[in-house]
Amino acid sequence: MDLSWIDDAKKSILEKEKTVVTRNRGKVPYTTHNHRFDDRSGPDQIAWWTNGFWGGILWQLYKATEDPLYRSEAEELEKKQDQQLFNADALSHDSGFTWLPTAVADYRMTGNRAARNRGLLAAGNLAGRFNPAGQGFIRAWNGTSAWGGDTTGWAIIDCMMNLPLLYWASDELKDPRFKNTAMRHADTAMRNFIREDGSARHICEFDPCTGEYVRDYGGQGYGVGSSWTRGQAWALYGFTLSFLHTGAPRYLRTAEKVAAYFLSNIPDDGIILTDFRVPQGEPNYVDSTAAAIASCGLLTLAEQVEKDSDKDENERQKLAQDYRDAALKMLKALYDNFFDADPEDDELIEKCTAAYHDKEHEFTIIYGDYYFIEAIWKLTGTEQFIW
Ligand code: GLY
């Protein structure tokens, strides 16, 4: 297999991003309009859940180049996020997405104590969202939701990607309480979100007083019983990371189960649509973010299966190869079809979809860019570990 496209992709990213970052100093982008980034750094939008990903891009670029431009932009963004960190109503379970690629990345790379403090405050908030009723779960959002009212008992599969903030805090403080909380949530997610066939639900509601399972919601996918592809990707990567951080084999088994389901649904062209279970005749839309996130999950899982003492060497190698091949297939499809190398355009990856039933589909979303870069960095050995 010719893999020279991986180095070509990296070269294009590095050449393009220098221009893009220089043109967009001080911004915190989510999407583009006419190929220009929007800016969510103002007080009314600084708490948007994706605002950490631009920081993640900047730190990954800094890791690869040591160019001080990227570091200073990332530091500026991190300070702006304090408006959110000190506003209890603006905090949700997304603290991992928000502060792992920013403050925690900064601390890991530079030892900045102010950044460590931010990361620990964010972890404290995330742990504080844990409801210990029954098996326990981390509450996703505040207030009410258009999908079904009061969210007090709601947890979502995406939260698996926020748990590494708790694992980091436990490591940092040499105190297992954050990790114990994360594992309680991961166990609840394993039992309630992952179906027999390895597919994942998006939203589960629990009775907030007893912790009993109430029902699930289709959320950002097609509907109840469907298979929202980004949710599958969050589950795949998230359980892999819970295994990476805890060594508990049940999380590895869950990640393998979700991965097997995901692999069996990748189409021949490697292009991932928004939901794997849209009824025939209904529209479906490309979601490049699902492909990029699942690829990062599979590349990480390929490394983690090497630690599996329940398998012999041949089984481990075969699984790892299958995961890598699937990731490469999806990444190549992204590169061939949806990669914008033009430095005049701010976006890197096209055709991302936030939610099936939204009015808009197939636009650019910053975490599509982020996870594509993370995947290419993993494949070329320059990744800054974020999760
Ligand atoms: N975490 C929300 C989403 O994936 O759109």
Short mmCIF file of C-alpha atoms and ligand atoms in Angstrom, two decimals:
data_model
loop_
_atom_site.label_atom_id
_atom_site.label_comp_id
_atom_site.label_asym_id
_atom_site.label_seq_id
_atom_site.Cartn_x
_atom_site.Cartn_y
_atom_site.Cartn_z
CA MET A 1 0.00 0.00 0.00
CA ASP A 2 1.38 3.43 -0.95
CA LEU A 3 1.42 5.55 2.20
CA SER A 4 3.29 8.55 0.79
CA TRP A 5 0.03 10.55 0.98
CA ILE A 6 0.45 10.69 4.78
CA ASP A 7 3.65 12.73 4.52
CA ASP A 8 2.08 14.83 1.75
CA ALA A 9 -0.89 15.56 4.02
CA LYS A 10 1.40 16.57 6.85
CA LYS A 11 3.45 18.86 4.60
CA SER A 12 0.28 20.52 3.30
CA ILE A 13 -1.09 21.01 6.82
CA LEU A 14 2.14 22.59 8.06
CA GLU A 15 2.42 24.90 5.04
CA LYS A 16 -1.22 25.94 5.15
CA GLU A 17 -1.70 26.38 8.91
CA LYS A 18 1.09 28.93 9.27
CA THR A 19 -0.86 31.24 6.96
CA VAL A 20 -4.24 30.35 8.48
CA VAL A 21 -3.14 30.93 12.09
CA THR A 22 -1.41 34.20 11.18
CA ARG A 23 -4.58 35.41 9.45
CA ASN A 24 -6.81 34.41 12.39
CA ARG A 25 -4.88 35.68 15.40
CA GLY A 26 -7.01 35.97 18.53
CA LYS A 27 -9.96 34.03 17.13
CA VAL A 28 -11.60 30.92 18.57
CA PRO A 29 -13.20 29.31 15.52
CA TYR A 30 -15.98 26.75 15.18
CA THR A 31 -16.80 26.85 11.45
CA THR A 32 -16.16 28.84 8.28
CA HIS A 33 -18.35 31.14 6.19
CA ASN A 34 -17.04 31.74 2.67
CA HIS A 35 -13.83 29.99 3.72
CA ARG A 36 -13.25 32.36 6.65
CA PHE A 37 -13.31 31.27 10.29
CA ASP A 38 -16.02 32.59 12.59
CA ASP A 39 -14.98 33.67 16.08
CA ARG A 40 -16.46 32.35 19.32
CA SER A 41 -14.14 34.24 21.66
CA GLY A 42 -16.74 36.85 22.70
CA PRO A 43 -18.38 36.65 26.15
CA ASP A 44 -21.63 35.17 24.77
CA GLN A 45 -19.88 32.31 22.93
CA ILE A 46 -16.70 31.62 24.88
CA ALA A 47 -18.43 28.67 26.60
CA TRP A 48 -19.22 26.87 23.31
CA TRP A 49 -18.25 23.22 23.77
CA THR A 50 -15.87 23.06 20.80
CA ASN A 51 -13.68 25.97 21.83
CA GLY A 52 -10.85 23.75 23.07
CA PHE A 53 -10.17 22.23 19.65
CA TRP A 54 -8.50 25.30 18.17
CA GLY A 55 -6.17 25.20 21.18
CA GLY A 56 -5.54 21.52 20.41
CA ILE A 57 -4.62 22.37 16.81
CA LEU A 58 -2.26 25.10 18.00
CA TRP A 59 -0.49 22.81 20.50
CA GLN A 60 -0.17 20.01 17.92
CA LEU A 61 1.35 22.51 15.48
CA TYR A 62 3.68 23.77 18.20
CA LYS A 63 4.73 20.20 18.99
CA ALA A 64 5.63 19.61 15.35
CA THR A 65 7.38 22.92 14.70
CA GLU A 66 8.21 24.73 17.98
CA ASP A 67 7.05 27.90 16.23
CA PRO A 68 6.32 30.44 19.03
CA LEU A 69 3.34 31.80 17.07
CA TYR A 70 1.34 28.67 17.86
CA ARG A 71 2.27 28.68 21.52
CA SER A 72 1.41 32.33 22.08
CA GLU A 73 -1.95 31.95 20.30
CA ALA A 74 -2.74 28.87 22.40
CA GLU A 75 -1.80 30.70 25.61
CA GLU A 76 -4.05 33.61 24.69
CA LEU A 77 -6.99 31.30 23.99
CA GLU A 78 -6.49 29.48 27.31
CA LYS A 79 -6.73 32.76 29.23
CA LYS A 80 -9.94 33.71 27.41
CA GLN A 81 -11.49 30.44 28.56
CA ASP A 82 -11.29 31.65 32.18
CA GLN A 83 -14.56 33.52 31.48
CA GLN A 84 -16.15 30.06 31.25
CA LEU A 85 -14.14 28.39 33.99
CA PHE A 86 -15.41 30.85 36.60
CA ASN A 87 -19.04 30.77 35.48
CA ALA A 88 -20.82 27.76 37.02
CA ASP A 89 -23.79 28.03 34.65
CA ALA A 90 -21.50 27.88 31.62
CA LEU A 91 -19.89 24.59 32.65
CA SER A 92 -21.05 21.18 31.45
CA HIS A 93 -19.64 17.67 31.09
CA ASP A 94 -17.61 19.02 28.13
CA SER A 95 -14.84 20.18 30.49
CA GLY A 96 -12.59 17.48 29.00
CA PHE A 97 -13.07 18.69 25.43
CA THR A 98 -12.54 22.25 26.64
CA TRP A 99 -9.48 22.01 28.90
CA LEU A 100 -7.58 18.85 27.88
CA PRO A 101 -6.47 20.30 24.52
CA THR A 102 -5.76 23.72 26.07
CA ALA A 103 -4.68 24.11 29.72
CA VAL A 104 -3.73 20.46 30.30
CA ALA A 105 -1.82 20.32 27.00
CA ASP A 106 -0.04 23.53 27.98
CA TYR A 107 0.91 22.10 31.39
CA ARG A 108 2.05 18.80 29.91
CA MET A 109 4.21 20.56 27.32
CA THR A 110 5.55 23.56 29.24
CA GLY A 111 4.98 22.88 32.95
CA ASN A 112 2.93 26.11 33.24
CA ARG A 113 1.48 26.08 36.81
CA ALA A 114 -1.40 28.44 35.96
CA ALA A 115 -2.43 25.97 33.26
CA ARG A 116 -2.26 23.08 35.76
CA ASN A 117 -4.51 25.07 38.10
CA ARG A 118 -7.06 25.56 35.31
CA GLY A 119 -7.00 21.85 34.49
CA LEU A 120 -7.58 20.90 38.13
CA LEU A 121 -10.45 23.38 38.52
CA ALA A 122 -12.05 21.94 35.37
CA ALA A 123 -11.59 18.39 36.66
CA GLY A 124 -13.21 19.38 39.96
CA ASN A 125 -16.19 20.71 38.06
CA LEU A 126 -16.48 17.55 35.99
CA ALA A 127 -16.27 15.32 39.08
CA GLY A 128 -18.90 17.54 40.72
CA ARG A 129 -21.36 16.60 37.97
CA PHE A 130 -21.28 12.97 39.08
CA ASN A 131 -24.58 11.75 40.47
CA PRO A 132 -23.81 8.76 42.74
CA ALA A 133 -27.39 7.39 42.64
CA GLY A 134 -27.26 3.67 41.78
CA GLN A 135 -24.23 2.87 39.65
CA GLY A 136 -23.77 6.60 39.10
CA PHE A 137 -23.38 8.81 36.05
CA ILE A 138 -21.98 12.17 35.03
CA ARG A 139 -24.75 14.58 34.13
CA ALA A 140 -24.27 15.90 30.59
CA TRP A 141 -25.95 19.27 30.29
CA ASN A 142 -27.70 21.91 32.41
CA GLY A 143 -31.32 22.99 32.07
CA THR A 144 -33.69 21.58 29.49
CA SER A 145 -33.20 20.10 26.02
CA ALA A 146 -35.22 20.34 22.82
CA TRP A 147 -34.99 16.53 22.61
CA GLY A 148 -37.04 15.87 25.74
CA GLY A 149 -37.19 18.43 28.52
CA ASP A 150 -35.41 18.31 31.88
CA THR A 151 -31.85 16.99 31.60
CA THR A 152 -31.17 16.31 35.30
CA GLY A 153 -30.87 12.55 34.70
CA TRP A 154 -29.21 12.69 31.28
CA ALA A 155 -25.84 11.25 30.35
CA ILE A 156 -24.41 11.06 26.82
CA ILE A 157 -21.91 8.78 25.10
CA ASP A 158 -19.70 11.77 24.19
CA CYS A 159 -18.78 12.02 27.89
CA MET A 160 -16.45 9.03 27.48
CA MET A 161 -14.05 11.49 25.83
CA ASN A 162 -14.22 13.84 28.83
CA LEU A 163 -13.23 11.17 31.39
CA PRO A 164 -9.50 11.51 30.61
CA LEU A 165 -9.59 14.88 32.40
CA LEU A 166 -10.44 12.93 35.56
CA TYR A 167 -7.75 10.32 34.90
CA TRP A 168 -5.25 13.14 34.45
CA ALA A 169 -6.31 14.81 37.73
CA SER A 170 -5.91 11.55 39.63
CA ASP A 171 -2.43 11.04 38.19
CA GLU A 172 -1.48 14.63 38.86
CA LEU A 173 -2.73 14.66 42.48
CA LYS A 174 -1.86 11.02 43.24
CA ASP A 175 -5.45 10.71 44.43
CA PRO A 176 -7.73 7.99 43.01
CA ARG A 177 -11.03 9.77 43.68
CA PHE A 178 -11.23 11.34 40.19
CA LYS A 179 -10.36 8.04 38.53
CA ASN A 180 -12.91 6.17 40.68
CA THR A 181 -15.57 8.64 39.57
CA ALA A 182 -14.59 8.22 35.92
CA MET A 183 -14.73 4.42 36.20
CA ARG A 184 -18.19 4.52 37.82
CA HIS A 185 -19.42 6.56 34.86
CA ALA A 186 -17.61 4.34 32.33
CA ASP A 187 -19.23 1.24 33.88
CA THR A 188 -22.67 2.83 33.63
CA ALA A 189 -21.98 3.75 30.00
CA MET A 190 -20.74 0.24 29.23
CA ARG A 191 -23.94 -1.32 30.60
CA ASN A 192 -26.50 1.14 29.28
CA PHE A 193 -25.17 2.79 26.13
CA ILE A 194 -23.51 -0.12 24.34
CA ARG A 195 -25.95 -2.46 22.67
CA GLU A 196 -25.42 -6.21 22.18
CA ASP A 197 -24.24 -5.66 18.58
CA GLY A 198 -21.60 -3.08 19.61
CA SER A 199 -23.53 -0.01 18.49
CA ALA A 200 -23.98 2.88 20.92
CA ARG A 201 -26.96 4.96 22.03
CA HIS A 202 -26.47 8.71 22.17
CA ILE A 203 -28.45 9.83 25.25
CA CYS A 204 -29.61 7.76 28.23
CA GLU A 205 -31.88 9.12 30.95
CA PHE A 206 -31.56 7.84 34.52
CA ASP A 207 -33.78 8.52 37.49
CA PRO A 208 -31.67 11.16 39.27
CA CYS A 209 -32.79 9.91 42.71
CA THR A 210 -32.34 6.15 42.25
CA GLY A 211 -30.02 5.96 39.23
CA GLU A 212 -32.39 3.53 37.49
CA TYR A 213 -32.37 3.54 33.70
CA VAL A 214 -35.45 5.35 32.33
CA ARG A 215 -35.11 5.54 28.53
CA ASP A 216 -32.88 6.64 25.69
CA TYR A 217 -33.08 9.37 23.03
CA GLY A 218 -31.79 9.46 19.46
CA GLY A 219 -30.15 12.84 20.11
CA GLN A 220 -27.91 13.91 17.23
CA GLY A 221 -28.57 10.75 15.24
CA TYR A 222 -31.57 9.71 13.15
CA GLY A 223 -33.65 8.53 16.12
CA VAL A 224 -34.10 6.02 18.92
CA GLY A 225 -32.49 2.72 17.89
CA SER A 226 -30.31 4.34 15.23
CA SER A 227 -26.53 4.57 15.19
CA TRP A 228 -25.18 8.13 15.09
CA THR A 229 -21.69 7.70 13.68
CA ARG A 230 -19.96 10.39 15.73
CA GLY A 231 -21.45 8.80 18.84
CA GLN A 232 -20.03 5.44 17.73
CA ALA A 233 -16.66 7.15 17.29
CA TRP A 234 -16.81 8.79 20.75
CA ALA A 235 -17.59 5.34 22.23
CA LEU A 236 -14.77 3.65 20.32
CA TYR A 237 -12.13 6.22 21.25
CA GLY A 238 -13.55 6.82 24.74
CA PHE A 239 -13.51 3.19 25.92
CA THR A 240 -10.04 2.77 24.39
CA LEU A 241 -8.88 5.71 26.50
CA SER A 242 -10.50 4.35 29.65
CA PHE A 243 -8.50 1.16 29.07
CA LEU A 244 -5.33 3.15 28.36
CA HIS A 245 -5.70 5.05 31.64
CA THR A 246 -6.93 2.24 33.93
CA GLY A 247 -5.74 -1.04 32.39
CA ALA A 248 -9.19 -2.55 33.16
CA PRO A 249 -9.77 -5.29 30.53
CA ARG A 250 -13.55 -4.68 30.43
CA TYR A 251 -12.97 -1.32 28.74
CA LEU A 252 -10.69 -2.92 26.16
CA ARG A 253 -13.34 -5.57 25.43
CA THR A 254 -15.96 -2.83 25.05
CA ALA A 255 -13.73 -0.80 22.73
CA GLU A 256 -13.11 -3.95 20.64
CA LYS A 257 -16.83 -4.66 20.45
CA VAL A 258 -17.63 -1.11 19.32
CA ALA A 259 -14.71 -1.22 16.86
CA ALA A 260 -15.92 -4.50 15.34
CA TYR A 261 -19.35 -2.97 14.81
CA PHE A 262 -17.84 0.20 13.33
CA LEU A 263 -15.53 -1.72 10.98
CA SER A 264 -18.41 -3.85 9.70
CA ASN A 265 -20.23 -0.65 8.69
CA ILE A 266 -17.45 1.21 6.85
CA PRO A 267 -18.52 1.43 3.21
CA ASP A 268 -16.18 0.50 0.34
CA ASP A 269 -15.41 4.14 -0.40
CA GLY A 270 -14.41 4.79 3.27
CA ILE A 271 -16.75 7.81 3.52
CA ILE A 272 -18.73 7.92 6.76
CA LEU A 273 -22.25 9.35 6.79
CA THR A 274 -24.05 10.79 9.82
CA ASP A 275 -25.90 7.67 10.93
CA PHE A 276 -25.28 4.00 10.11
CA ARG A 277 -29.01 3.21 10.40
CA VAL A 278 -30.97 5.68 8.33
CA PRO A 279 -33.95 3.93 6.74
CA GLN A 280 -33.72 3.39 2.98
CA GLY A 281 -35.06 6.33 1.01
CA GLU A 282 -34.26 8.87 3.75
CA PRO A 283 -31.39 11.31 3.19
CA ASN A 284 -28.05 10.79 4.88
CA TYR A 285 -25.17 13.26 5.02
CA VAL A 286 -21.39 13.02 5.07
CA ASP A 287 -19.86 13.52 8.51
CA SER A 288 -16.10 13.81 8.15
CA THR A 289 -15.75 14.31 11.91
CA ALA A 290 -16.97 10.77 12.59
CA ALA A 291 -14.33 9.37 10.23
CA ALA A 292 -11.53 11.47 11.75
CA ILE A 293 -12.46 10.67 15.38
CA ALA A 294 -12.97 6.95 14.69
CA SER A 295 -9.59 6.86 12.94
CA CYS A 296 -7.85 8.35 15.99
CA GLY A 297 -9.69 5.83 18.17
CA LEU A 298 -8.67 2.90 15.96
CA LEU A 299 -5.01 3.97 15.78
CA THR A 300 -4.95 4.23 19.59
CA LEU A 301 -6.77 0.90 19.98
CA ALA A 302 -4.27 -0.76 17.63
CA GLU A 303 -1.55 0.17 20.14
CA GLN A 304 -3.59 -0.83 23.17
CA VAL A 305 -4.43 -4.35 21.93
CA GLU A 306 -0.69 -5.09 22.00
CA LYS A 307 -1.04 -5.08 25.82
CA ASP A 308 -3.80 -7.73 25.81
CA SER A 309 -2.39 -10.76 27.63
CA ASP A 310 -5.56 -12.79 26.89
CA LYS A 311 -4.64 -12.98 23.20
CA ASP A 312 -1.68 -14.65 21.54
CA GLU A 313 0.75 -12.61 19.48
CA ASN A 314 -0.88 -13.54 16.15
CA GLU A 315 -4.35 -12.46 17.32
CA ARG A 316 -2.98 -9.19 18.67
CA GLN A 317 -1.15 -8.41 15.45
CA LYS A 318 -4.14 -9.31 13.28
CA LEU A 319 -6.52 -7.07 15.26
CA ALA A 320 -4.04 -4.19 15.35
CA GLN A 321 -3.56 -4.47 11.58
CA ASP A 322 -7.33 -4.51 10.96
CA TYR A 323 -7.74 -1.37 13.08
CA ARG A 324 -4.87 0.43 11.32
CA ASP A 325 -6.12 -0.57 7.88
CA ALA A 326 -9.62 0.71 8.65
CA ALA A 327 -8.23 4.00 9.98
CA LEU A 328 -6.04 4.45 6.90
CA LYS A 329 -8.97 3.75 4.61
CA MET A 330 -11.13 6.46 6.24
CA LEU A 331 -8.27 8.97 6.47
CA LYS A 332 -7.32 8.44 2.82
CA ALA A 333 -10.97 8.97 1.87
CA LEU A 334 -10.95 12.24 3.84
CA TYR A 335 -7.68 13.31 2.22
CA ASP A 336 -8.81 12.46 -1.33
CA ASN A 337 -12.32 13.93 -1.09
CA PHE A 338 -12.60 16.53 1.65
CA PHE A 339 -9.14 17.95 2.35
CA ASP A 340 -8.66 21.60 1.45
CA ALA A 341 -4.94 22.37 1.09
CA ASP A 342 -5.46 25.95 -0.11
CA PRO A 343 -3.92 28.45 2.38
CA GLU A 344 -6.47 31.01 1.19
CA ASP A 345 -9.23 28.92 2.82
CA ASP A 346 -9.31 28.66 6.62
CA GLU A 347 -10.81 25.17 6.82
CA LEU A 348 -8.90 21.92 6.43
CA ILE A 349 -11.67 19.30 6.33
CA GLU A 350 -14.98 19.72 4.53
CA LYS A 351 -18.38 18.07 4.91
CA CYS A 352 -18.92 17.75 8.63
CA THR A 353 -22.38 17.37 10.13
CA ALA A 354 -23.29 18.37 13.67
CA ALA A 355 -26.64 16.55 13.94
CA TYR A 356 -28.89 14.58 11.57
CA HIS A 357 -32.02 16.68 12.09
CA ASP A 358 -30.30 20.09 11.98
CA LYS A 359 -31.19 22.34 9.04
CA GLU A 360 -27.58 22.55 7.87
CA HIS A 361 -25.35 19.62 6.96
CA GLU A 362 -21.94 19.05 5.40
CA PHE A 363 -20.17 22.21 6.50
CA THR A 364 -16.80 22.72 8.19
CA ILE A 365 -16.36 22.05 11.92
CA ILE A 366 -13.19 22.72 13.86
CA TYR A 367 -12.99 19.28 15.49
CA GLY A 368 -12.97 17.70 12.02
CA ASP A 369 -9.74 19.62 11.42
CA TYR A 370 -8.43 18.79 14.89
CA TYR A 371 -8.91 15.02 14.73
CA PHE A 372 -7.58 14.83 11.17
CA ILE A 373 -4.38 16.53 12.35
CA GLU A 374 -4.22 14.30 15.43
CA ALA A 375 -4.50 11.21 13.21
CA ILE A 376 -1.79 12.39 10.79
CA TRP A 377 0.44 13.32 13.73
CA LYS A 378 -0.10 9.84 15.24
CA LEU A 379 0.92 8.25 11.94
CA THR A 380 4.05 10.40 11.64
CA GLY A 381 5.20 10.29 15.27
CA THR A 382 4.74 13.96 16.20
CA GLU A 383 1.56 13.74 18.27
CA GLN A 384 1.20 15.61 21.53
CA PHE A 385 -0.83 13.24 23.73
CA ILE A 386 -4.02 15.12 24.62
CA TRP A 387 -6.56 12.62 25.95
N1 GLY B 1 -20.33 16.35 21.79
C1 GLY B 1 -21.30 16.84 20.89
C2 GLY B 1 -21.10 16.36 19.52
O1 GLY B 1 -20.36 15.44 19.26
O2 GLY B 1 -21.69 16.98 18.62
#
